[in-house]
Amino acid sequence: MPSPRHDALVQIFKDRPQLAVEILRDLMGVELPATPLVQLESTTFNTRRSDDIEADLVMVLGPPQGPAHAVIVEIQQDRSKDPRQLARYAAVLWLMLNCDVSVLVICPDAKAAAHYARPVDSGLTGYRFQAHVLGPGDIPAVTDPRQAAAHPELAAMAVMVHGRDRKIAEAFIAAIKDLPSDHAPKYYEYAYSMAAPEVRRLLEEIMRSTTWPVYSPFAREHYGRGLEEGQAKGQAQGQAQGQAEEAARAVLLVLTARGLDVPDDIRARITACTDLARLETWLTRAATAQSTHDLLTETAR
């Protein structure tokens, strides 16, 4: 089953297909056609009835009526996929589009990167497949906020693989603060979803010094949703009880989204609370609390 890291990486390339071209051409030295036209294609290749091949992302360079080059992007976090399947992807897409095909494999794990970087003897005479693999050692450690702002996708991936270096996390946070308001939360969520737990904690620590009210993407989503729903219900019904119920539900949503255990007694305490100020404090603290017990202890009156 795809992980949050897998989904975030796929979404980064889906949001800006040109990124795959830049990685292949600028980071890996692959010669690609010079064209500003890069568009996403269907990720399902049909080779014959009832036989579909599903890739993570497919994009085509050049006009739809005459594609010049195709790029398949695969996110592989382990060695579970047979590399020959990647050769099959390339061959089928070449037959479909009648143009050259590159396969770009993004591997946050070094052993997985080495696994997919080996040439594949397909068994078909003359067809020896070679994927272009971007492993953790190939992702630049972006420590300059200006460079991070110019390449936020690579900066987010740098946090994913090098984020234990505080300078990299700080450069990323400094960069996204200067991005448009609708872009900054998106890139922060990408980096947060892809990062290891200790890197997530570092990101949250750095973010506390900013003006953002909630630091976890999950908390941001549910914080805003919980307050909006609570306020709307309070205005409609004119009852503080409605606001408290919605705020309590938002606290539980945040804790659940972060994977924290919520024992029955603590769930009951949160649900029964009618103090809206206390609930809002719990809701904000839920973004970084290490446990539900810490959440309540730290805010106990």
PDB file of C-alpha atoms in Angstrom:
ATOM      1  CA  MET A   1       0.000   0.000   0.000  1.00  0.00           C
ATOM      2  CA  PRO A   2       1.424   3.445  -0.908  1.00  0.00           C
ATOM      3  CA  SER A   3       2.837   5.386   2.048  1.00  0.00           C
ATOM      4  CA  PRO A   4       2.494   9.129   2.806  1.00  0.00           C
ATOM      5  CA  ARG A   5       6.065   9.550   1.530  1.00  0.00           C
ATOM      6  CA  HIS A   6       5.228   7.772  -1.740  1.00  0.00           C
ATOM      7  CA  ASP A   7       2.067   9.819  -2.244  1.00  0.00           C
ATOM      8  CA  ALA A   8       3.840  13.106  -1.467  1.00  0.00           C
ATOM      9  CA  LEU A   9       6.615  12.366  -3.977  1.00  0.00           C
ATOM     10  CA  VAL A  10       4.098  11.431  -6.659  1.00  0.00           C
ATOM     11  CA  GLN A  11       2.151  14.641  -5.996  1.00  0.00           C
ATOM     12  CA  ILE A  12       5.305  16.781  -6.247  1.00  0.00           C
ATOM     13  CA  PHE A  13       5.939  15.512  -9.781  1.00  0.00           C
ATOM     14  CA  LYS A  14       2.249  15.654 -10.661  1.00  0.00           C
ATOM     15  CA  ASP A  15       2.068  19.306  -9.590  1.00  0.00           C
ATOM     16  CA  ARG A  16       5.050  20.208 -11.782  1.00  0.00           C
ATOM     17  CA  PRO A  17       5.911  17.607 -14.452  1.00  0.00           C
ATOM     18  CA  GLN A  18       8.825  19.779 -15.604  1.00  0.00           C
ATOM     19  CA  LEU A  19      10.622  18.668 -12.421  1.00  0.00           C
ATOM     20  CA  ALA A  20      11.249  15.201 -13.892  1.00  0.00           C
ATOM     21  CA  VAL A  21      12.820  16.804 -16.962  1.00  0.00           C
ATOM     22  CA  GLU A  22      15.031  19.041 -14.809  1.00  0.00           C
ATOM     23  CA  ILE A  23      16.255  16.116 -12.696  1.00  0.00           C
ATOM     24  CA  LEU A  24      17.058  13.972 -15.714  1.00  0.00           C
ATOM     25  CA  ARG A  25      18.655  16.772 -17.731  1.00  0.00           C
ATOM     26  CA  ASP A  26      20.321  18.965 -15.087  1.00  0.00           C
ATOM     27  CA  LEU A  27      21.156  16.527 -12.270  1.00  0.00           C
ATOM     28  CA  MET A  28      21.734  13.327 -14.239  1.00  0.00           C
ATOM     29  CA  GLY A  29      22.990  14.585 -17.603  1.00  0.00           C
ATOM     30  CA  VAL A  30      20.340  12.847 -19.733  1.00  0.00           C
ATOM     31  CA  GLU A  31      19.893  14.379 -23.193  1.00  0.00           C
ATOM     32  CA  LEU A  32      16.243  15.266 -23.699  1.00  0.00           C
ATOM     33  CA  PRO A  33      14.437  17.164 -26.478  1.00  0.00           C
ATOM     34  CA  ALA A  34      14.363  20.929 -26.021  1.00  0.00           C
ATOM     35  CA  THR A  35      10.643  21.645 -25.752  1.00  0.00           C
ATOM     36  CA  PRO A  36       8.528  23.647 -23.305  1.00  0.00           C
ATOM     37  CA  LEU A  37       5.663  21.188 -23.766  1.00  0.00           C
ATOM     38  CA  VAL A  38       5.517  18.674 -20.917  1.00  0.00           C
ATOM     39  CA  GLN A  39       2.170  17.143 -20.000  1.00  0.00           C
ATOM     40  CA  LEU A  40       0.943  14.275 -17.889  1.00  0.00           C
ATOM     41  CA  GLU A  41      -0.323  11.149 -19.584  1.00  0.00           C
ATOM     42  CA  SER A  42      -2.462   8.274 -18.372  1.00  0.00           C
ATOM     43  CA  THR A  43      -0.462   6.075 -16.021  1.00  0.00           C
ATOM     44  CA  THR A  44      -2.155   2.883 -17.250  1.00  0.00           C
ATOM     45  CA  PHE A  45      -0.691   1.179 -20.320  1.00  0.00           C
ATOM     46  CA  ASN A  46      -2.969  -1.326 -22.011  1.00  0.00           C
ATOM     47  CA  THR A  47      -0.962  -3.917 -23.922  1.00  0.00           C
ATOM     48  CA  ARG A  48      -3.828  -6.255 -24.578  1.00  0.00           C
ATOM     49  CA  ARG A  49      -7.288  -6.727 -23.203  1.00  0.00           C
ATOM     50  CA  SER A  50      -7.281  -7.452 -19.455  1.00  0.00           C
ATOM     51  CA  ASP A  51      -3.561  -6.690 -19.138  1.00  0.00           C
ATOM     52  CA  ASP A  52      -2.958  -3.207 -17.712  1.00  0.00           C
ATOM     53  CA  ILE A  53       0.402  -1.868 -16.543  1.00  0.00           C
ATOM     54  CA  GLU A  54       0.134   0.845 -13.888  1.00  0.00           C
ATOM     55  CA  ALA A  55       3.012   3.287 -13.386  1.00  0.00           C
ATOM     56  CA  ASP A  56       3.219   6.038 -10.785  1.00  0.00           C
ATOM     57  CA  LEU A  57       3.457   8.880 -13.306  1.00  0.00           C
ATOM     58  CA  VAL A  58       3.857   9.225 -17.061  1.00  0.00           C
ATOM     59  CA  MET A  59       4.605  12.466 -18.858  1.00  0.00           C
ATOM     60  CA  VAL A  60       5.279  13.318 -22.487  1.00  0.00           C
ATOM     61  CA  LEU A  61       7.563  15.970 -23.938  1.00  0.00           C
ATOM     62  CA  GLY A  62       6.361  17.629 -27.101  1.00  0.00           C
ATOM     63  CA  PRO A  63       2.950  17.990 -28.732  1.00  0.00           C
ATOM     64  CA  PRO A  64       0.352  15.240 -28.194  1.00  0.00           C
ATOM     65  CA  GLN A  65       0.144  14.515 -31.911  1.00  0.00           C
ATOM     66  CA  GLY A  66       3.911  13.988 -32.172  1.00  0.00           C
ATOM     67  CA  PRO A  67       5.537  13.228 -28.807  1.00  0.00           C
ATOM     68  CA  ALA A  68       9.306  13.658 -28.773  1.00  0.00           C
ATOM     69  CA  HIS A  69      10.124  11.808 -25.556  1.00  0.00           C
ATOM     70  CA  ALA A  70       8.266  10.118 -22.693  1.00  0.00           C
ATOM     71  CA  VAL A  71       9.267   9.957 -19.020  1.00  0.00           C
ATOM     72  CA  ILE A  72       8.027   7.363 -16.545  1.00  0.00           C
ATOM     73  CA  VAL A  73       8.476   8.349 -12.887  1.00  0.00           C
ATOM     74  CA  GLU A  74       8.468   5.538 -10.333  1.00  0.00           C
ATOM     75  CA  ILE A  75       8.748   5.965  -6.554  1.00  0.00           C
ATOM     76  CA  GLN A  76      10.450   2.928  -5.016  1.00  0.00           C
ATOM     77  CA  GLN A  77      11.172   2.807  -1.291  1.00  0.00           C
ATOM     78  CA  ASP A  78      12.260  -0.832  -1.172  1.00  0.00           C
ATOM     79  CA  ARG A  79      13.378  -3.659  -3.463  1.00  0.00           C
ATOM     80  CA  SER A  80       9.997  -5.347  -3.838  1.00  0.00           C
ATOM     81  CA  LYS A  81       9.498  -4.556  -7.537  1.00  0.00           C
ATOM     82  CA  ASP A  82      11.224  -6.689 -10.144  1.00  0.00           C
ATOM     83  CA  PRO A  83      13.475  -4.304 -12.158  1.00  0.00           C
ATOM     84  CA  ARG A  84      12.392  -6.156 -15.304  1.00  0.00           C
ATOM     85  CA  GLN A  85       8.950  -4.634 -14.765  1.00  0.00           C
ATOM     86  CA  LEU A  86      10.490  -1.202 -15.329  1.00  0.00           C
ATOM     87  CA  ALA A  87      11.966  -2.460 -18.600  1.00  0.00           C
ATOM     88  CA  ARG A  88       8.498  -3.644 -19.550  1.00  0.00           C
ATOM     89  CA  TYR A  89       7.028  -0.224 -18.763  1.00  0.00           C
ATOM     90  CA  ALA A  90       9.544   1.438 -21.094  1.00  0.00           C
ATOM     91  CA  ALA A  91       9.038  -1.063 -23.907  1.00  0.00           C
ATOM     92  CA  VAL A  92       5.242  -0.854 -23.820  1.00  0.00           C
ATOM     93  CA  LEU A  93       5.209   2.942 -23.744  1.00  0.00           C
ATOM     94  CA  TRP A  94       7.704   3.042 -26.626  1.00  0.00           C
ATOM     95  CA  LEU A  95       5.356   0.850 -28.673  1.00  0.00           C
ATOM     96  CA  MET A  96       2.360   3.012 -27.776  1.00  0.00           C
ATOM     97  CA  LEU A  97       3.874   6.441 -28.430  1.00  0.00           C
ATOM     98  CA  ASN A  98       6.589   5.605 -30.962  1.00  0.00           C
ATOM     99  CA  CYS A  99       9.160   7.772 -29.175  1.00  0.00           C
ATOM    100  CA  ASP A 100      12.128   7.291 -26.858  1.00  0.00           C
ATOM    101  CA  VAL A 101      11.365   6.620 -23.172  1.00  0.00           C
ATOM    102  CA  SER A 102      13.297   7.372 -19.976  1.00  0.00           C
ATOM    103  CA  VAL A 103      12.450   5.775 -16.641  1.00  0.00           C
ATOM    104  CA  LEU A 104      13.250   7.935 -13.595  1.00  0.00           C
ATOM    105  CA  VAL A 105      13.209   6.022 -10.299  1.00  0.00           C
ATOM    106  CA  ILE A 106      13.143   8.049  -7.063  1.00  0.00           C
ATOM    107  CA  CYS A 107      14.595   5.995  -4.189  1.00  0.00           C
ATOM    108  CA  PRO A 108      14.871   7.535  -0.695  1.00  0.00           C
ATOM    109  CA  ASP A 109      16.636   4.327   0.390  1.00  0.00           C
ATOM    110  CA  ALA A 110      20.250   3.730  -0.717  1.00  0.00           C
ATOM    111  CA  LYS A 111      19.914  -0.055  -1.004  1.00  0.00           C
ATOM    112  CA  ALA A 112      16.798   0.307  -3.124  1.00  0.00           C
ATOM    113  CA  ALA A 113      18.590   2.844  -5.330  1.00  0.00           C
ATOM    114  CA  ALA A 114      21.451   0.403  -5.951  1.00  0.00           C
ATOM    115  CA  HIS A 115      18.938  -2.359  -6.713  1.00  0.00           C
ATOM    116  CA  TYR A 116      17.184  -0.416  -9.474  1.00  0.00           C
ATOM    117  CA  ALA A 117      20.345   1.199 -10.850  1.00  0.00           C
ATOM    118  CA  ARG A 118      21.701  -2.113 -12.180  1.00  0.00           C
ATOM    119  CA  PRO A 119      21.237  -2.682 -15.934  1.00  0.00           C
ATOM    120  CA  VAL A 120      18.512  -5.178 -16.802  1.00  0.00           C
ATOM    121  CA  ASP A 121      19.030  -7.861 -19.406  1.00  0.00           C
ATOM    122  CA  SER A 122      15.480  -8.196 -20.643  1.00  0.00           C
ATOM    123  CA  GLY A 123      15.960 -11.511 -22.417  1.00  0.00           C
ATOM    124  CA  LEU A 124      15.171  -9.793 -25.718  1.00  0.00           C
ATOM    125  CA  THR A 125      18.269  -9.661 -27.910  1.00  0.00           C
ATOM    126  CA  GLY A 126      19.610  -6.138 -28.168  1.00  0.00           C
ATOM    127  CA  TYR A 127      17.374  -4.707 -25.450  1.00  0.00           C
ATOM    128  CA  ARG A 128      19.331  -3.932 -22.287  1.00  0.00           C
ATOM    129  CA  PHE A 129      17.416  -1.579 -20.042  1.00  0.00           C
ATOM    130  CA  GLN A 130      18.943   1.046 -17.746  1.00  0.00           C
ATOM    131  CA  ALA A 131      16.816   3.151 -15.403  1.00  0.00           C
ATOM    132  CA  HIS A 132      17.877   6.599 -14.221  1.00  0.00           C
ATOM    133  CA  VAL A 133      17.872   6.321 -10.433  1.00  0.00           C
ATOM    134  CA  LEU A 134      17.833   9.301  -8.063  1.00  0.00           C
ATOM    135  CA  GLY A 135      19.005   7.917  -4.732  1.00  0.00           C
ATOM    136  CA  PRO A 136      19.543   9.727  -1.426  1.00  0.00           C
ATOM    137  CA  GLY A 137      23.161  10.467  -2.333  1.00  0.00           C
ATOM    138  CA  ASP A 138      22.048  12.163  -5.565  1.00  0.00           C
ATOM    139  CA  ILE A 139      19.612  14.570  -3.912  1.00  0.00           C
ATOM    140  CA  PRO A 140      21.518  17.784  -3.146  1.00  0.00           C
ATOM    141  CA  ALA A 141      21.724  19.028   0.445  1.00  0.00           C
ATOM    142  CA  VAL A 142      20.114  22.444   0.009  1.00  0.00           C
ATOM    143  CA  THR A 143      21.378  24.783   2.753  1.00  0.00           C
ATOM    144  CA  ASP A 144      20.890  28.120   0.939  1.00  0.00           C
ATOM    145  CA  PRO A 145      17.351  29.549   1.454  1.00  0.00           C
ATOM    146  CA  ARG A 146      17.537  31.294  -1.914  1.00  0.00           C
ATOM    147  CA  GLN A 147      18.314  28.035  -3.681  1.00  0.00           C
ATOM    148  CA  ALA A 148      15.554  26.320  -1.689  1.00  0.00           C
ATOM    149  CA  ALA A 149      13.058  29.001  -2.721  1.00  0.00           C
ATOM    150  CA  ALA A 150      14.082  28.627  -6.371  1.00  0.00           C
ATOM    151  CA  HIS A 151      13.675  24.828  -6.235  1.00  0.00           C
ATOM    152  CA  PRO A 152      11.135  24.060  -3.467  1.00  0.00           C
ATOM    153  CA  GLU A 153      10.504  20.510  -4.700  1.00  0.00           C
ATOM    154  CA  LEU A 154      14.194  19.576  -4.436  1.00  0.00           C
ATOM    155  CA  ALA A 155      14.376  21.404  -1.107  1.00  0.00           C
ATOM    156  CA  ALA A 156      11.502  19.263   0.202  1.00  0.00           C
ATOM    157  CA  MET A 157      13.279  16.120  -0.991  1.00  0.00           C
ATOM    158  CA  ALA A 158      16.482  17.380   0.665  1.00  0.00           C
ATOM    159  CA  VAL A 159      14.572  17.551   3.950  1.00  0.00           C
ATOM    160  CA  MET A 160      13.385  13.986   3.317  1.00  0.00           C
ATOM    161  CA  VAL A 161      16.900  12.517   3.037  1.00  0.00           C
ATOM    162  CA  HIS A 162      19.167  15.105   4.741  1.00  0.00           C
ATOM    163  CA  GLY A 163      16.720  16.727   7.167  1.00  0.00           C
ATOM    164  CA  ARG A 164      18.592  15.659  10.294  1.00  0.00           C
ATOM    165  CA  ASP A 165      21.028  18.449   9.397  1.00  0.00           C
ATOM    166  CA  ARG A 166      19.377  21.465  10.999  1.00  0.00           C
ATOM    167  CA  LYS A 167      20.790  23.845   8.365  1.00  0.00           C
ATOM    168  CA  ILE A 168      18.814  22.039   5.658  1.00  0.00           C
ATOM    169  CA  ALA A 169      15.577  22.162   7.626  1.00  0.00           C
ATOM    170  CA  GLU A 170      16.124  25.840   8.444  1.00  0.00           C
ATOM    171  CA  ALA A 171      16.850  26.708   4.808  1.00  0.00           C
ATOM    172  CA  PHE A 172      13.646  24.955   3.742  1.00  0.00           C
ATOM    173  CA  ILE A 173      11.513  26.765   6.354  1.00  0.00           C
ATOM    174  CA  ALA A 174      13.100  30.129   5.467  1.00  0.00           C
ATOM    175  CA  ALA A 175      12.402  29.481   1.781  1.00  0.00           C
ATOM    176  CA  ILE A 176       8.743  28.544   2.089  1.00  0.00           C
ATOM    177  CA  LYS A 177       8.055  31.603   4.242  1.00  0.00           C
ATOM    178  CA  ASP A 178       8.794  33.662   1.116  1.00  0.00           C
ATOM    179  CA  LEU A 179       6.611  31.555  -1.188  1.00  0.00           C
ATOM    180  CA  PRO A 180       3.035  32.601  -2.055  1.00  0.00           C
ATOM    181  CA  SER A 181       0.633  31.934   0.817  1.00  0.00           C
ATOM    182  CA  ASP A 182      -1.137  29.133  -1.075  1.00  0.00           C
ATOM    183  CA  HIS A 183       2.180  27.392  -1.890  1.00  0.00           C
ATOM    184  CA  ALA A 184       3.924  27.459   1.490  1.00  0.00           C
ATOM    185  CA  PRO A 185       1.565  25.083   3.371  1.00  0.00           C
ATOM    186  CA  LYS A 186       1.597  22.674   0.421  1.00  0.00           C
ATOM    187  CA  TYR A 187       5.390  22.345   0.316  1.00  0.00           C
ATOM    188  CA  TYR A 188       5.595  22.127   4.092  1.00  0.00           C
ATOM    189  CA  GLU A 189       3.098  19.275   4.012  1.00  0.00           C
ATOM    190  CA  TYR A 190       5.134  17.502   1.323  1.00  0.00           C
ATOM    191  CA  ALA A 191       8.316  17.725   3.394  1.00  0.00           C
ATOM    192  CA  TYR A 192       6.524  16.761   6.612  1.00  0.00           C
ATOM    193  CA  SER A 193       4.864  13.733   4.995  1.00  0.00           C
ATOM    194  CA  MET A 194       8.147  12.470   3.538  1.00  0.00           C
ATOM    195  CA  ALA A 195      10.339  13.071   6.597  1.00  0.00           C
ATOM    196  CA  ALA A 196      11.319  10.666   9.362  1.00  0.00           C
ATOM    197  CA  PRO A 197       9.700  11.240  12.798  1.00  0.00           C
ATOM    198  CA  GLU A 198      12.753  13.004  14.260  1.00  0.00           C
ATOM    199  CA  VAL A 199      12.903  15.334  11.240  1.00  0.00           C
ATOM    200  CA  ARG A 200       9.203  16.104  11.652  1.00  0.00           C
ATOM    201  CA  ARG A 201       9.872  17.125  15.246  1.00  0.00           C
ATOM    202  CA  LEU A 202      12.718  19.360  14.074  1.00  0.00           C
ATOM    203  CA  LEU A 203      10.463  21.012  11.489  1.00  0.00           C
ATOM    204  CA  GLU A 204       7.818  21.659  14.122  1.00  0.00           C
ATOM    205  CA  GLU A 205      10.413  23.076  16.489  1.00  0.00           C
ATOM    206  CA  ILE A 206      11.670  25.515  13.845  1.00  0.00           C
ATOM    207  CA  MET A 207       8.138  26.441  12.837  1.00  0.00           C
ATOM    208  CA  ARG A 208       7.289  27.516  16.391  1.00  0.00           C
ATOM    209  CA  SER A 209       9.381  30.626  15.796  1.00  0.00           C
ATOM    210  CA  THR A 210       7.196  31.627  12.818  1.00  0.00           C
ATOM    211  CA  THR A 211       3.770  33.246  12.693  1.00  0.00           C
ATOM    212  CA  TRP A 212       2.038  30.055  11.526  1.00  0.00           C
ATOM    213  CA  PRO A 213      -0.524  29.114  14.227  1.00  0.00           C
ATOM    214  CA  VAL A 214      -0.262  25.303  13.856  1.00  0.00           C
ATOM    215  CA  TYR A 215       2.804  23.449  12.667  1.00  0.00           C
ATOM    216  CA  SER A 216       1.730  19.932  11.697  1.00  0.00           C
ATOM    217  CA  PRO A 217      -0.095  19.652   8.337  1.00  0.00           C
ATOM    218  CA  PHE A 218      -2.638  17.322   9.903  1.00  0.00           C
ATOM    219  CA  ALA A 219      -3.166  19.677  12.814  1.00  0.00           C
ATOM    220  CA  ARG A 220      -3.422  22.666  10.466  1.00  0.00           C
ATOM    221  CA  GLU A 221      -6.163  20.968   8.489  1.00  0.00           C
ATOM    222  CA  HIS A 222      -8.191  19.831  11.466  1.00  0.00           C
ATOM    223  CA  TYR A 223      -7.518  22.955  13.520  1.00  0.00           C
ATOM    224  CA  GLY A 224      -9.006  25.133  10.821  1.00  0.00           C
ATOM    225  CA  ARG A 225     -11.841  22.713  10.159  1.00  0.00           C
ATOM    226  CA  GLY A 226     -12.657  22.303  13.838  1.00  0.00           C
ATOM    227  CA  LEU A 227     -12.736  26.019  14.580  1.00  0.00           C
ATOM    228  CA  GLU A 228     -14.756  26.856  11.475  1.00  0.00           C
ATOM    229  CA  GLU A 229     -17.294  24.141  12.172  1.00  0.00           C
ATOM    230  CA  GLY A 230     -17.456  25.084  15.842  1.00  0.00           C
ATOM    231  CA  GLN A 231     -17.922  28.784  15.125  1.00  0.00           C
ATOM    232  CA  ALA A 232     -20.535  28.119  12.447  1.00  0.00           C
ATOM    233  CA  LYS A 233     -22.518  25.863  14.733  1.00  0.00           C
ATOM    234  CA  GLY A 234     -22.249  28.346  17.610  1.00  0.00           C
ATOM    235  CA  GLN A 235     -23.516  31.194  15.447  1.00  0.00           C
ATOM    236  CA  ALA A 236     -26.349  29.111  14.038  1.00  0.00           C
ATOM    237  CA  GLN A 237     -27.500  27.713  17.376  1.00  0.00           C
ATOM    238  CA  GLY A 238     -26.331  30.469  19.668  1.00  0.00           C
ATOM    239  CA  GLN A 239     -25.005  27.858  22.084  1.00  0.00           C
ATOM    240  CA  ALA A 240     -21.495  27.545  23.473  1.00  0.00           C
ATOM    241  CA  GLN A 241     -22.071  23.816  23.873  1.00  0.00           C
ATOM    242  CA  GLY A 242     -22.046  23.344  20.108  1.00  0.00           C
ATOM    243  CA  GLN A 243     -18.658  25.069  19.823  1.00  0.00           C
ATOM    244  CA  ALA A 244     -17.203  22.917  22.576  1.00  0.00           C
ATOM    245  CA  GLU A 245     -18.400  19.705  20.928  1.00  0.00           C
ATOM    246  CA  GLU A 246     -16.838  20.662  17.591  1.00  0.00           C
ATOM    247  CA  ALA A 247     -13.567  21.728  19.230  1.00  0.00           C
ATOM    248  CA  ALA A 248     -13.397  18.448  21.177  1.00  0.00           C
ATOM    249  CA  ARG A 249     -13.989  16.503  17.984  1.00  0.00           C
ATOM    250  CA  ALA A 250     -11.183  18.460  16.265  1.00  0.00           C
ATOM    251  CA  VAL A 251      -8.767  17.636  19.111  1.00  0.00           C
ATOM    252  CA  LEU A 252      -9.527  13.928  18.689  1.00  0.00           C
ATOM    253  CA  LEU A 253      -9.152  14.181  14.897  1.00  0.00           C
ATOM    254  CA  VAL A 254      -5.678  15.697  15.244  1.00  0.00           C
ATOM    255  CA  LEU A 255      -4.548  13.086  17.776  1.00  0.00           C
ATOM    256  CA  THR A 256      -5.906  10.269  15.604  1.00  0.00           C
ATOM    257  CA  ALA A 257      -4.319  11.698  12.427  1.00  0.00           C
ATOM    258  CA  ARG A 258      -0.928  11.786  14.193  1.00  0.00           C
ATOM    259  CA  GLY A 259      -1.303   8.162  15.245  1.00  0.00           C
ATOM    260  CA  LEU A 260      -1.332   8.876  18.992  1.00  0.00           C
ATOM    261  CA  ASP A 261      -3.086   6.427  21.288  1.00  0.00           C
ATOM    262  CA  VAL A 262      -6.208   7.937  22.907  1.00  0.00           C
ATOM    263  CA  PRO A 263      -7.300   5.836  25.912  1.00  0.00           C
ATOM    264  CA  ASP A 264     -11.000   5.746  26.753  1.00  0.00           C
ATOM    265  CA  ASP A 265     -10.611   7.845  29.909  1.00  0.00           C
ATOM    266  CA  ILE A 266      -8.784  10.634  28.060  1.00  0.00           C
ATOM    267  CA  ARG A 267     -11.255  10.489  25.169  1.00  0.00           C
ATOM    268  CA  ALA A 268     -14.080  10.866  27.698  1.00  0.00           C
ATOM    269  CA  ARG A 269     -12.328  13.805  29.380  1.00  0.00           C
ATOM    270  CA  ILE A 270     -11.844  15.627  26.076  1.00  0.00           C
ATOM    271  CA  THR A 271     -15.399  14.928  24.933  1.00  0.00           C
ATOM    272  CA  ALA A 272     -16.893  16.067  28.245  1.00  0.00           C
ATOM    273  CA  CYS A 273     -14.926  19.331  28.397  1.00  0.00           C
ATOM    274  CA  THR A 274     -17.090  22.448  27.878  1.00  0.00           C
ATOM    275  CA  ASP A 275     -14.306  25.006  28.376  1.00  0.00           C
ATOM    276  CA  LEU A 276     -13.755  26.279  24.838  1.00  0.00           C
ATOM    277  CA  ALA A 277     -10.497  28.081  25.714  1.00  0.00           C
ATOM    278  CA  ARG A 278      -9.057  24.893  27.207  1.00  0.00           C
ATOM    279  CA  LEU A 279     -10.148  22.881  24.165  1.00  0.00           C
ATOM    280  CA  GLU A 280      -8.525  25.354  21.781  1.00  0.00           C
ATOM    281  CA  THR A 281      -5.300  25.131  23.806  1.00  0.00           C
ATOM    282  CA  TRP A 282      -5.428  21.338  23.612  1.00  0.00           C
ATOM    283  CA  LEU A 283      -6.080  21.604  19.896  1.00  0.00           C
ATOM    284  CA  THR A 284      -2.984  23.744  19.313  1.00  0.00           C
ATOM    285  CA  ARG A 285      -0.794  21.587  21.586  1.00  0.00           C
ATOM    286  CA  ALA A 286      -2.035  18.407  19.879  1.00  0.00           C
ATOM    287  CA  ALA A 287       0.175  19.290  16.889  1.00  0.00           C
ATOM    288  CA  THR A 288       3.404  18.550  18.792  1.00  0.00           C
ATOM    289  CA  ALA A 289       2.487  16.599  21.956  1.00  0.00           C
ATOM    290  CA  GLN A 290       4.408  13.331  22.328  1.00  0.00           C
ATOM    291  CA  SER A 291       1.418  11.619  23.970  1.00  0.00           C
ATOM    292  CA  THR A 292      -2.144  12.402  25.002  1.00  0.00           C
ATOM    293  CA  HIS A 293      -1.063  12.305  28.646  1.00  0.00           C
ATOM    294  CA  ASP A 294       1.550  15.005  27.949  1.00  0.00           C
ATOM    295  CA  LEU A 295      -1.103  17.067  26.195  1.00  0.00           C
ATOM    296  CA  LEU A 296      -3.400  17.142  29.224  1.00  0.00           C
ATOM    297  CA  THR A 297      -0.670  17.407  31.861  1.00  0.00           C
ATOM    298  CA  GLU A 298       0.963  20.384  30.223  1.00  0.00           C
ATOM    299  CA  THR A 299      -2.288  22.325  30.114  1.00  0.00           C
ATOM    300  CA  ALA A 300      -3.823  21.202  33.396  1.00  0.00           C
ATOM    301  CA  ARG A 301      -5.116  24.043  35.560  1.00  0.00           C
TER     302      ARG A 301
END
